[in-house]
Coordinates of C-alpha atoms in Angstrom, one line a residue:
Chain A
M1 CA 105.9 125.6 136.7
S2 CA 102.5 124.7 135.8
R3 CA 101.6 127.7 133.9
Q4 CA 104.8 127.1 131.6
N5 CA 103.4 124.1 131.0
C6 CA 100.2 125.0 130.4
P7 CA 100.8 126.0 126.6
H8 CA 102.5 122.7 125.8
Q9 CA 99.5 120.9 127.3
L10 CA 97.3 123.0 125.5
L11 CA 99.5 122.4 122.0
S12 CA 99.4 118.7 122.7
A13 CA 96.0 118.5 123.0
G14 CA 95.1 120.5 120.0
I15 CA 97.5 118.3 117.8
C16 CA 95.8 114.9 119.3
A17 CA 92.5 116.4 118.7
L18 CA 93.7 117.5 115.1
I19 CA 95.2 113.9 114.5
L20 CA 91.8 112.6 115.5
L21 CA 89.8 114.5 113.2
N22 CA 91.8 114.2 110.4
G23 CA 91.0 110.6 110.8
C24 CA 86.9 111.2 110.9
T25 CA 87.6 113.2 107.7
T26 CA 89.9 111.3 105.6
Q27 CA 89.1 107.5 106.3
I28 CA 87.7 105.8 103.2
I29 CA 86.1 102.3 103.9
R30 CA 87.8 100.1 100.8
P31 CA 86.9 96.7 99.7
E32 CA 89.4 94.3 101.0
S33 CA 90.4 92.3 97.8
Q34 CA 91.1 96.0 96.3
R35 CA 93.3 97.0 99.2
L36 CA 94.9 93.4 98.9
A37 CA 95.7 93.8 95.0
E38 CA 97.1 97.3 95.5
T39 CA 99.5 95.7 98.4
L40 CA 100.3 93.2 95.8
L41 CA 101.2 95.5 93.0
I42 CA 103.2 98.0 95.3
R43 CA 105.0 94.9 97.0
A44 CA 105.7 94.0 93.4
I45 CA 107.5 97.9 92.5
R46 CA 109.3 97.8 95.2
A47 CA 110.7 93.8 94.6
E48 CA 111.4 95.3 91.1
H49 CA 113.3 98.3 92.5
K50 CA 115.6 96.0 94.7
G51 CA 116.2 93.8 91.5
D52 CA 113.8 90.9 92.3
V53 CA 112.3 90.5 88.9
K54 CA 111.2 86.9 89.7
Q55 CA 109.4 87.8 93.0
A56 CA 107.9 91.3 91.1
E57 CA 106.4 89.1 88.4
A58 CA 105.1 86.6 90.8
L59 CA 103.2 89.5 92.9
L60 CA 102.1 91.3 90.0
K61 CA 100.2 88.2 88.7
E62 CA 98.7 87.3 92.3
S63 CA 97.6 91.2 92.0
L64 CA 96.3 91.1 88.6
A65 CA 94.3 87.7 89.5
V66 CA 92.7 89.4 92.7
S67 CA 91.9 92.1 90.5
T68 CA 89.9 89.8 87.9
S69 CA 88.3 88.0 91.0
I70 CA 86.7 91.5 92.1
E71 CA 86.4 92.4 87.8
D72 CA 88.3 95.7 88.5
S73 CA 89.3 96.8 85.6
Y74 CA 91.5 99.8 86.5
A75 CA 93.6 97.5 88.5
K76 CA 94.3 94.9 86.1
A77 CA 95.3 97.3 83.2
M78 CA 97.5 98.3 86.2
A79 CA 99.2 95.2 86.5
Y80 CA 99.0 94.6 83.1
I81 CA 101.0 97.3 82.5
N82 CA 103.6 97.0 85.1
L83 CA 104.1 93.5 83.7
A84 CA 104.4 94.5 80.4
R85 CA 107.2 96.7 81.7
L86 CA 109.1 94.2 83.4
Y87 CA 108.7 91.5 80.5
R88 CA 110.3 94.6 78.4
S89 CA 112.9 95.5 80.9
G90 CA 114.1 91.7 80.4
N91 CA 114.0 91.9 76.6
H92 CA 111.0 89.5 76.8
L93 CA 109.3 91.5 74.2
A94 CA 106.6 89.4 72.6
Q95 CA 105.0 88.9 76.6
A96 CA 105.6 92.5 77.1
S97 CA 103.5 93.4 73.9
D98 CA 100.5 91.0 74.9
N99 CA 100.5 92.4 78.4
I100 CA 100.3 96.0 77.1
D101 CA 97.4 95.0 74.5
A102 CA 95.4 93.2 77.7
A103 CA 96.1 96.6 79.5
L104 CA 94.8 98.6 76.6
T105 CA 91.2 96.7 76.2
F106 CA 90.6 97.9 79.8
L107 CA 90.9 101.4 79.3
D108 CA 89.5 103.9 76.8
P109 CA 91.7 107.3 76.2
G110 CA 89.9 109.5 78.8
S111 CA 91.6 107.4 81.6
A112 CA 94.0 108.4 83.8
I113 CA 96.5 105.7 82.7
Y114 CA 95.8 105.4 79.0
A115 CA 99.1 107.7 78.8
E116 CA 101.1 105.6 80.6
A117 CA 99.9 102.6 78.6
A118 CA 100.3 104.1 75.3
H119 CA 104.0 105.1 76.2
E120 CA 104.8 101.5 77.4
K121 CA 103.3 100.3 73.8
A122 CA 105.2 102.7 71.9
L123 CA 108.5 101.5 73.7
I124 CA 107.7 98.0 72.9
L125 CA 107.1 98.8 69.4
F126 CA 110.1 101.4 69.4
M127 CA 112.2 98.1 70.4
T128 CA 110.7 95.5 68.0
N129 CA 111.7 98.0 64.9
S130 CA 108.3 99.5 64.5
A131 CA 109.1 103.2 64.7
E132 CA 106.3 104.2 62.7
I133 CA 103.7 102.7 64.8
A134 CA 105.2 103.3 67.8
Q135 CA 105.5 107.5 66.8
Q136 CA 101.4 106.7 66.7
W137 CA 101.1 105.5 70.3
A138 CA 103.9 108.0 71.2
E139 CA 101.6 110.6 70.2
K140 CA 99.0 109.6 71.8
S141 CA 100.7 109.1 75.2
V142 CA 101.3 112.8 74.5
T143 CA 97.5 113.8 73.7
N144 CA 96.3 112.0 76.7
E145 CA 99.2 112.6 79.1
K146 CA 96.9 114.7 82.3
G147 CA 100.0 114.6 84.6
R148 CA 103.5 115.7 85.2
L149 CA 105.0 113.4 82.9
L150 CA 104.3 115.1 79.7
G151 CA 107.9 115.7 78.9
R152 CA 108.8 112.3 79.2
Q153 CA 105.7 111.3 76.7
L154 CA 107.2 114.5 74.5
N155 CA 111.1 112.8 74.7
L156 CA 109.8 109.4 73.5
L157 CA 108.5 111.1 70.8
G158 CA 111.2 113.2 69.8
R159 CA 113.5 109.8 69.8
I160 CA 111.5 108.0 68.0
Q161 CA 111.4 110.9 65.4
L162 CA 115.0 111.1 65.5
A163 CA 115.2 107.4 65.1
R164 CA 113.4 107.9 61.7
N165 CA 115.6 111.3 60.8
D166 CA 112.8 113.6 61.2
L167 CA 115.4 115.9 62.6
R168 CA 113.4 119.0 62.2
S169 CA 110.2 117.6 64.0
S170 CA 112.4 116.0 66.5
V171 CA 114.2 119.5 67.3
I172 CA 110.6 120.6 67.8
T173 CA 109.0 118.0 70.0
L174 CA 112.8 117.3 72.0
Q175 CA 112.7 121.7 72.8
K176 CA 109.2 121.6 74.1
G177 CA 110.1 118.4 76.0
L178 CA 112.7 119.7 77.7
A179 CA 111.2 122.7 79.0
E180 CA 108.2 120.6 80.3
N181 CA 110.9 118.6 81.9
H182 CA 112.6 121.7 83.2
S183 CA 109.5 123.2 84.7
S184 CA 108.5 120.2 86.2
G185 CA 111.4 119.0 87.7
N186 CA 111.9 116.0 85.8
T187 CA 115.6 115.6 85.9
E188 CA 116.4 112.6 84.5
E189 CA 113.9 113.3 81.3
E190 CA 115.9 116.5 81.5
A191 CA 119.3 115.4 80.5
N192 CA 117.5 112.7 78.0
S193 CA 116.0 115.8 76.3
L194 CA 119.7 117.2 76.3
R195 CA 121.3 114.3 74.8
M196 CA 119.0 114.1 71.7
L197 CA 119.2 117.5 71.1
G198 CA 123.0 117.1 71.5
I199 CA 123.1 114.2 69.0
I200 CA 120.4 116.3 66.5
A201 CA 123.1 119.2 66.6
R202 CA 125.8 117.2 65.6
K203 CA 124.0 115.3 63.0
E204 CA 123.7 118.8 61.3
N205 CA 127.4 119.5 62.1
I206 CA 126.9 122.3 64.8
L207 CA 129.5 121.1 66.8
T208 CA 130.1 123.2 69.5
N209 CA 126.4 123.0 70.2
A210 CA 126.6 119.3 70.6
E211 CA 129.4 119.4 72.9
R212 CA 127.8 122.1 75.0
L213 CA 124.6 120.2 75.0
L214 CA 126.2 116.4 76.0
T215 CA 128.3 118.0 78.5
E216 CA 125.0 119.6 80.3
A217 CA 123.5 116.1 80.2
L218 CA 126.2 114.5 81.3
E219 CA 126.7 116.7 84.5
I220 CA 122.8 116.2 85.0
D221 CA 123.1 112.3 84.8
K222 CA 126.3 112.5 87.1
R223 CA 124.8 114.4 89.4
M224 CA 121.4 112.0 89.3
A225 CA 124.4 108.9 89.6
V226 CA 122.6 107.0 86.7
S227 CA 125.8 105.0 85.2
T228 CA 124.0 103.7 82.2
K229 CA 123.2 107.6 81.1
I230 CA 126.8 108.8 82.1
A231 CA 128.3 106.3 79.7
M232 CA 126.1 107.0 76.7
D233 CA 127.0 110.9 77.1
L234 CA 130.6 109.9 77.2
E235 CA 129.5 108.0 74.2
E236 CA 128.4 110.6 72.2
L237 CA 130.9 113.0 73.5
S238 CA 133.5 110.7 72.1
K239 CA 131.4 110.8 68.6
T240 CA 131.2 114.4 68.5
A241 CA 134.9 115.2 69.4
L242 CA 135.8 112.8 66.6
A243 CA 133.5 114.6 64.1
A244 CA 135.5 117.2 65.2
G245 CA 138.5 116.2 64.7
N246 CA 139.8 115.6 67.8
V247 CA 140.6 112.3 68.1
A248 CA 142.8 112.4 71.5
S249 CA 139.5 113.6 73.2
A250 CA 137.3 110.9 71.6
V251 CA 139.7 108.1 72.9
R252 CA 139.6 109.9 76.5
Y253 CA 136.1 110.2 76.2
L254 CA 135.4 106.2 75.1
E255 CA 138.2 105.4 77.9
R256 CA 135.9 106.4 80.5
A257 CA 132.9 105.3 78.9
Y258 CA 134.6 101.9 79.1
D259 CA 135.7 102.2 82.8
V260 CA 132.2 103.3 83.7
H261 CA 130.8 99.9 81.7
L262 CA 132.8 97.7 83.0
S263 CA 133.2 99.0 86.9
A264 CA 129.2 98.3 86.5
N265 CA 129.5 95.3 85.4
R266 CA 128.4 95.9 81.8
I267 CA 130.5 93.5 79.7
R268 CA 128.8 93.4 76.4
Q269 CA 128.6 97.4 76.1
A270 CA 132.2 97.5 77.8
S271 CA 133.3 95.0 75.0
A272 CA 131.3 97.2 71.8
T273 CA 133.5 100.5 73.5
K274 CA 136.6 98.8 73.4
E275 CA 135.9 97.6 69.7
E276 CA 135.2 101.5 68.6
L277 CA 138.5 102.2 70.7
A278 CA 140.2 99.6 68.1
K279 CA 138.6 100.9 65.0
I280 CA 140.2 104.3 66.1
F281 CA 143.5 103.4 66.7
S282 CA 143.2 101.5 63.5
Q283 CA 142.5 104.5 61.5
Q284 CA 145.2 106.2 63.5
G285 CA 147.6 103.9 62.0
N286 CA 148.3 103.0 65.6
A287 CA 148.5 99.1 65.1
E288 CA 150.1 97.9 68.6
K289 CA 146.9 100.2 70.8
A290 CA 144.3 99.1 68.2
D291 CA 145.7 94.9 68.5
S292 CA 145.3 95.3 72.9
A293 CA 142.1 96.8 72.5
R294 CA 140.8 94.4 70.1
K295 CA 141.9 91.4 72.1
T296 CA 140.8 93.4 75.5
A297 CA 137.3 93.2 73.6
L298 CA 137.4 89.6 72.5
E299 CA 138.6 88.9 75.7
L300 CA 134.9 90.4 77.2
S301 CA 133.3 89.0 74.3
N302 CA 133.8 85.8 75.2
K303 CA 133.2 86.1 78.9
V304 CA 129.9 87.1 77.9
G305 CA 129.6 84.8 75.0
I306 CA 126.4 82.6 76.2
Q307 CA 124.2 85.4 77.5
Q308 CA 121.3 86.5 75.1
S309 CA 121.9 88.7 72.5
N310 CA 119.6 92.2 72.6
T311 CA 118.3 92.4 69.7
P312 CA 114.6 91.4 69.3
S313 CA 113.5 87.8 68.0
D314 CA 111.9 87.6 64.8
T315 CA 109.3 85.9 66.0
I316 CA 108.1 88.5 68.0
K317 CA 104.7 90.3 66.4
P318 CA 103.6 93.0 68.3
S319 CA 100.0 94.0 67.5
N320 CA 100.3 97.1 65.3
R321 CA 96.8 98.6 66.6
P322 CA 97.0 101.8 66.7
Chain B
M1 CA 7.1 103.4 119.3
I2 CA 10.5 103.5 117.3
Q3 CA 10.3 107.2 116.6
Q4 CA 9.7 107.8 120.3
D5 CA 13.1 106.0 121.6
T6 CA 15.7 108.5 122.3
R7 CA 18.4 105.7 121.3
F8 CA 17.4 106.4 117.4
Q9 CA 17.2 110.3 117.7
N10 CA 20.0 111.2 115.4
L11 CA 21.2 107.7 114.2
E12 CA 22.2 108.8 110.7
W13 CA 24.8 111.0 112.3
K14 CA 26.3 108.7 114.9
I15 CA 26.5 105.8 111.7
G16 CA 28.3 108.6 109.6
L17 CA 30.4 109.3 112.5
F18 CA 31.6 105.8 113.3
I19 CA 32.3 105.2 109.6
I20 CA 34.1 108.1 109.4
I21 CA 36.1 107.2 112.1
A22 CA 36.8 103.6 110.8
L23 CA 37.9 105.1 107.8
A24 CA 40.5 107.2 109.5
G25 CA 42.0 104.4 111.5
I26 CA 42.4 102.2 108.0
I27 CA 43.8 105.4 106.6
V28 CA 46.4 105.7 109.1
A29 CA 47.0 102.2 110.1
F30 CA 47.7 102.3 106.0
V31 CA 50.3 105.2 106.4
L32 CA 52.0 103.9 109.3
F33 CA 52.4 100.9 107.5
G34 CA 53.9 102.0 104.6
M35 CA 56.3 104.2 106.7
Q36 CA 57.6 101.1 108.4
K37 CA 58.0 99.7 104.8
D38 CA 59.8 102.7 102.9
F39 CA 56.7 102.9 100.6
F40 CA 57.0 106.8 100.8
T41 CA 60.7 107.4 100.5
H42 CA 62.3 108.0 96.9
K43 CA 64.1 104.7 95.9
Y44 CA 66.2 103.9 93.3
N45 CA 67.3 100.1 91.7
L46 CA 70.6 98.6 91.3
H47 CA 71.3 95.1 90.0
F48 CA 73.9 92.1 90.2
T49 CA 74.2 88.7 89.3
V50 CA 75.3 86.1 91.2
D51 CA 75.8 82.6 90.0
R52 CA 73.6 80.5 92.9
G53 CA 70.8 82.3 94.1
T54 CA 70.9 80.2 97.7
G55 CA 70.7 82.8 100.5
F56 CA 68.6 85.3 98.8
T57 CA 65.6 85.9 99.5
K58 CA 62.6 88.5 98.1
G59 CA 62.6 91.3 100.7
M60 CA 65.6 90.7 102.4
P61 CA 67.2 93.4 104.0
V62 CA 70.3 95.3 102.2
K63 CA 72.6 96.9 104.9
L64 CA 75.5 99.4 105.0
S65 CA 77.7 100.1 107.8
G66 CA 75.3 97.7 109.8
F67 CA 72.1 100.1 108.8
R68 CA 69.2 99.0 106.6
V69 CA 69.4 101.3 103.5
G70 CA 67.0 99.0 100.9
R71 CA 65.6 95.9 100.2
I72 CA 66.0 93.1 97.4
T73 CA 63.1 93.1 95.3
S74 CA 63.3 90.8 92.8
I75 CA 65.2 87.4 92.0
A76 CA 65.3 85.9 88.5
L77 CA 66.7 83.2 86.6
N78 CA 68.6 84.6 83.9
D79 CA 69.4 82.9 80.1
Q80 CA 73.2 81.8 81.1
A81 CA 71.5 80.1 84.0
M82 CA 72.6 82.7 86.4
V83 CA 70.5 84.5 88.7
D84 CA 69.8 88.3 88.5
I85 CA 69.0 89.8 91.5
N86 CA 67.6 93.4 92.1
A87 CA 67.8 95.7 94.8
E88 CA 66.0 98.7 95.6
I89 CA 67.8 101.3 97.9
D90 CA 66.9 104.7 99.2
N91 CA 67.9 107.8 97.7
K92 CA 69.4 109.7 100.2
Y93 CA 72.1 106.7 100.7
R94 CA 73.2 107.2 97.7
K95 CA 76.2 109.6 97.9
W96 CA 77.7 106.2 99.7
I97 CA 77.3 104.0 96.7
R98 CA 79.9 104.2 94.1
S99 CA 81.2 102.4 91.1
D100 CA 83.8 100.9 93.4
S101 CA 81.0 100.0 95.9
T102 CA 80.7 95.9 95.7
V103 CA 77.7 93.9 97.5
K104 CA 78.2 90.7 99.2
L105 CA 75.9 88.0 101.3
V106 CA 76.8 88.0 104.8
K107 CA 75.4 86.0 107.8
E108 CA 74.5 88.7 110.9
G109 CA 76.0 86.8 113.5
L110 CA 76.6 83.3 113.6
V111 CA 73.0 82.2 113.9
G112 CA 71.8 85.4 112.3
D113 CA 69.3 85.8 109.3
N114 CA 71.5 86.6 105.5
I115 CA 71.7 90.3 104.6
V116 CA 73.4 91.6 101.6
E117 CA 75.9 94.3 102.7
V118 CA 76.9 97.2 100.4
A119 CA 80.6 98.3 101.0
V120 CA 81.1 101.8 100.8
G121 CA 83.0 103.3 97.9
S122 CA 85.4 105.8 96.9
S123 CA 84.8 109.1 97.2
D124 CA 86.9 109.7 93.9
K125 CA 84.4 107.5 92.0
P126 CA 81.4 108.6 90.4
E127 CA 77.8 107.6 92.6
L128 CA 75.6 104.4 90.8
K129 CA 72.6 105.6 88.7
D130 CA 69.2 104.4 88.7
K131 CA 69.4 100.6 87.4
D132 CA 73.0 100.4 87.3
A133 CA 75.2 97.5 87.8
I134 CA 77.1 96.5 91.3
V135 CA 79.7 94.1 91.4
Y136 CA 79.0 91.1 93.6
V137 CA 81.6 89.8 95.7
K138 CA 81.3 85.9 96.2
T139 CA 81.7 85.4 100.0
K140 CA 82.6 81.8 101.0
G141 CA 80.3 79.6 103.2
L142 CA 80.7 78.0 106.2
D143 CA 81.5 74.4 104.4
E144 CA 84.3 76.2 102.2
L145 CA 85.8 78.3 105.2
A146 CA 85.9 74.8 107.1
D147 CA 87.8 73.2 104.2
E148 CA 90.4 76.0 104.1
L149 CA 90.8 76.4 107.5
A150 CA 91.6 72.4 107.1
D151 CA 93.6 72.5 104.2
Q152 CA 95.3 75.1 106.5
V153 CA 95.8 73.1 109.6
K154 CA 96.6 69.8 108.1
P155 CA 100.4 70.8 107.4
V156 CA 100.6 71.5 110.7
L157 CA 98.9 68.4 112.4
L158 CA 101.1 66.5 109.7
E159 CA 104.2 68.1 111.3
V160 CA 103.0 68.0 114.9
R161 CA 102.1 64.2 114.1
D162 CA 105.9 63.5 112.9
I163 CA 107.1 65.3 115.7
I164 CA 105.1 62.9 118.1
S165 CA 106.1 59.7 115.9
Y166 CA 109.7 61.0 115.8
I167 CA 109.7 61.4 120.0
N168 CA 107.8 58.1 119.9
N169 CA 109.7 55.9 117.5
P170 CA 111.8 53.4 119.6
N171 CA 114.7 53.7 117.2
G172 CA 114.7 57.2 117.3
D173 CA 117.5 59.8 119.4
L174 CA 115.0 60.7 122.1
K175 CA 113.9 57.3 123.2
K176 CA 117.5 55.9 122.7
S177 CA 118.9 58.8 125.4
I178 CA 115.8 57.9 127.6
H179 CA 117.0 54.0 127.3
N180 CA 120.7 55.2 127.8
L181 CA 120.0 57.0 130.7
E182 CA 118.0 53.9 132.3
L183 CA 121.0 51.9 131.6
L184 CA 123.3 54.3 133.4
T185 CA 120.8 54.6 136.3
R186 CA 120.6 51.0 136.5
N187 CA 124.4 50.2 136.3
L188 CA 125.2 53.4 138.6
D189 CA 123.1 50.8 141.6
G190 CA 125.1 48.1 140.1
T191 CA 128.0 50.2 140.3
R192 CA 127.1 51.3 144.0
R193 CA 126.8 47.8 145.2
N194 CA 129.9 46.4 143.8
T195 CA 131.5 49.7 145.7
D196 CA 129.8 48.8 148.9
K197 CA 131.0 45.2 148.6
L198 CA 134.8 46.7 147.6
L199 CA 134.9 48.9 150.4
V200 CA 133.4 46.4 152.8
S201 CA 135.8 43.4 151.9
A202 CA 138.8 46.5 151.7
T203 CA 137.7 47.0 155.2
G204 CA 137.8 43.3 156.3
N205 CA 141.2 43.0 154.4
I206 CA 142.3 45.9 156.0
D207 CA 141.7 44.6 159.4
R208 CA 143.5 41.6 158.6
I209 CA 146.7 43.2 157.6
A210 CA 146.4 45.1 160.5
T211 CA 146.1 42.2 162.6
R212 CA 149.1 40.5 160.5
T213 CA 151.0 43.9 160.7
D214 CA 150.4 43.7 164.4
K215 CA 152.2 40.2 164.8
I216 CA 154.7 40.8 162.4
L217 CA 155.6 44.0 164.3
E218 CA 155.4 42.2 167.6
T219 CA 157.7 39.6 166.3
T220 CA 159.6 42.2 164.8
N221 CA 159.7 44.4 168.0
R222 CA 160.8 41.1 169.7
K223 CA 163.6 40.8 167.2
I224 CA 164.9 43.9 167.3
E225 CA 164.0 44.9 170.5
S226 CA 167.9 46.2 170.6
I227 CA 167.0 48.7 167.6
D228 CA 164.9 51.9 169.1
L229 CA 162.2 51.8 166.6
M230 CA 159.3 52.3 168.9
P231 CA 158.3 55.8 167.9
T232 CA 158.1 55.0 164.1
L233 CA 156.3 51.9 165.0
N234 CA 153.8 54.0 167.4
R235 CA 153.2 56.4 164.2
V236 CA 152.5 53.6 162.1
N237 CA 150.2 52.2 164.7
S238 CA 148.4 55.8 165.1
A239 CA 148.4 56.2 161.2
L240 CA 146.5 52.6 160.5
D241 CA 144.6 53.6 163.9
H242 CA 143.3 56.7 161.9
I243 CA 142.6 55.1 158.5
D244 CA 140.3 52.7 160.4
E245 CA 138.4 55.1 162.0
K246 CA 137.8 57.3 159.2
L247 CA 137.3 54.4 156.6
P248 CA 133.6 53.6 157.9
V249 CA 132.6 57.1 157.6
M250 CA 133.8 58.1 154.2
L251 CA 132.4 54.5 153.4
V252 CA 128.8 55.8 154.4
K253 CA 129.3 59.3 152.7
A254 CA 130.0 57.8 149.3
D255 CA 126.8 55.4 150.2
A256 CA 124.5 58.6 150.7
T257 CA 126.3 60.3 147.4
L258 CA 125.1 57.1 145.4
G259 CA 122.2 57.3 147.0
N260 CA 121.5 60.5 145.5
L261 CA 122.8 59.9 142.2
S262 CA 120.1 57.0 141.7
V263 CA 117.4 59.6 143.1
I264 CA 118.1 62.0 140.9
S265 CA 118.5 59.7 137.7
R266 CA 114.7 58.5 138.9
E267 CA 113.5 62.0 139.0
T268 CA 115.2 62.8 135.7
Q269 CA 113.5 60.0 133.9
L270 CA 110.0 60.9 135.6
L271 CA 110.5 64.3 134.2
S272 CA 111.2 63.3 130.9
E273 CA 108.1 61.0 130.8
N274 CA 106.0 63.8 131.9
T275 CA 107.2 66.5 129.5
F276 CA 107.5 64.7 126.2
P277 CA 103.6 64.2 126.3
K278 CA 103.0 67.8 126.8
I279 CA 104.8 69.0 123.9
P280 CA 102.1 68.9 120.9
G281 CA 99.8 70.1 123.3
I282 CA 102.1 73.4 124.0
L283 CA 102.7 73.2 119.8
S284 CA 99.1 73.4 119.7
Q285 CA 98.4 76.1 121.8
T286 CA 101.8 78.3 120.6
E287 CA 99.8 78.1 117.1
D288 CA 96.7 79.5 118.6
V289 CA 98.5 82.3 120.2
L290 CA 100.1 83.1 117.1
L291 CA 96.7 83.2 115.1
S292 CA 95.3 85.2 117.9
T293 CA 98.5 87.7 117.3
D294 CA 97.8 87.8 113.7
R295 CA 94.2 88.5 113.8
L296 CA 95.0 91.2 116.4
I297 CA 97.7 93.0 114.2
N298 CA 95.1 92.9 111.4
S299 CA 92.6 94.5 113.5
I300 CA 95.4 97.2 115.0
Q301 CA 95.9 97.7 111.5
N302 CA 92.7 98.6 110.6
I303 CA 92.3 101.1 113.2
W304 CA 92.3 104.6 111.2
L305 CA 95.0 106.1 112.9
L306 CA 97.6 103.3 112.3
S307 CA 96.4 102.2 109.0
P308 CA 98.5 104.2 106.2
S309 CA 96.5 107.1 104.8
P310 CA 94.4 106.8 101.2
S311 CA 97.0 108.9 99.4
A312 CA 100.2 106.6 100.5
E313 CA 98.2 103.2 99.3
T314 CA 97.9 104.7 95.5
P315 CA 100.1 102.4 93.9
G316 CA 102.1 103.5 90.7
F317 CA 104.3 101.8 87.8
I318 CA 107.7 100.6 87.8
R319 CA 110.1 103.4 86.9
S320 CA 110.7 103.7 83.4
D321 CA 111.9 106.7 81.0
S322 CA 112.2 107.5 77.8
Y323 CA 115.5 106.9 76.8
E324 CA 115.6 103.1 78.0

């Protein structure tokens, strides 16, 4: 009996010894303030993930204060980037712009997080309709990316090029992005690449390709269960079907997109989708359905009437420092 | 005469030997002193700036993980009225002192000397070079710590004071309850006395009733001798006798019960009077226990086996994608 147990005892003793040795080799004594700043940052990210934006903001500001007290520039830059991202998500673009500019003052292009800061800067500029300068920052994020996020940076550059109607450059960038995302296993960004390539194909009137690419994007987004992206894919598929003259299919896609928006409580988007449906019905001469769709859209608009518009304010003047 | 004295033979050699031994002694002493003062080890300089030079002295030891690794070589006031401090560090400890290392002024124990303590830097950060600046982390003085502690303790004490004043408030619920309990106890005593009187008077009445009943029965007996009511009357008589026997016992028992009730109420009052003053003390002790537990948990978390691995500590960014 004891002989049978002997290997198990030896194995257990070996594991314990390895754990102890591992502790001896990996233990790094870190200053308390630095650990506190990092802990606050992690808690802030968790809070944002749970949807508690106020708590996330408070924790990020606290982390920033701790990092400032020990003059830890790297940690300060991280806190500023995260604050900028938080404000951008809440559509507070002026604050987002101030914070990302503050982050960039602490970073040089050789820094490990410079690409992340440049990406955020490009997104903020893109949202404030400064596509040309946004493109410069997106190019910087691509050039300085040192990690696994090259595909994402390429996608943003391709998206800006697409918005600027530079379809040829956009296709090249997005194809690189697609390959990069596929090889690095970044599935969500892979779907983004496919969606944008689908949009370009539709613009170039290669409708079969467009439908195929958008359907692939939809499949990935459904697998990832990202509601907003599913609705986007359905809307793009509807536009593609309409371009191909397949009105019935376009209506079906839009109705699906409407259901997705409504079920996810995105009332404004649901209203816009109903408005699109009303337009199609009007063009088809189906006044009854058009009126019904318009009435539903109006009811939904009234429901969200007091909510703020997604359009950025005219007072937003982010710095254009390239 | 002198030349003939044997003590003066080879005098030059003896004086020379004596001087050589003395010189060798001086050199050995100098070398030992130099080794003690680290004159012969390779060193490099680091500097940092503090807002107050209080506590810093020239020659003060610089320690890393409790080991002396260098000393303070100069303290000077700069143009911004800040204090520039230069530290000389042994070259062999260079690998531990990196760009994210910090220095702070600490006391060795409660009554020990001030020392400058260097925190070990992260292995992924570059080593600090000669004449590089190192980050100084301001440590709190005893007075600042005392103030901070006082700020933290003040709200607790205020709450405790509120609780005590609530308890001691003559119009408060607790005092009223105790007062009501006292009144009840006093009333119980009165009730017991009343019951005693009632029972005594009842006994007298019953006796009188029994006497009168006897008389009535005798009279009635005489009047209705022709009717055979004897068995019934005998039964009534025996019942009355039975009641007469039991009633005093019952009265004694009721008296004892009331006495017990009075004792219980008095004990309850004593218990409450003894317990309430202890509540603030218990609260204070509970707070101490909580603080100790907090310190214990922090200590446990700092044990390397339980603390999270360095990779898990690396913070990231809020999720973002290119098509938001």
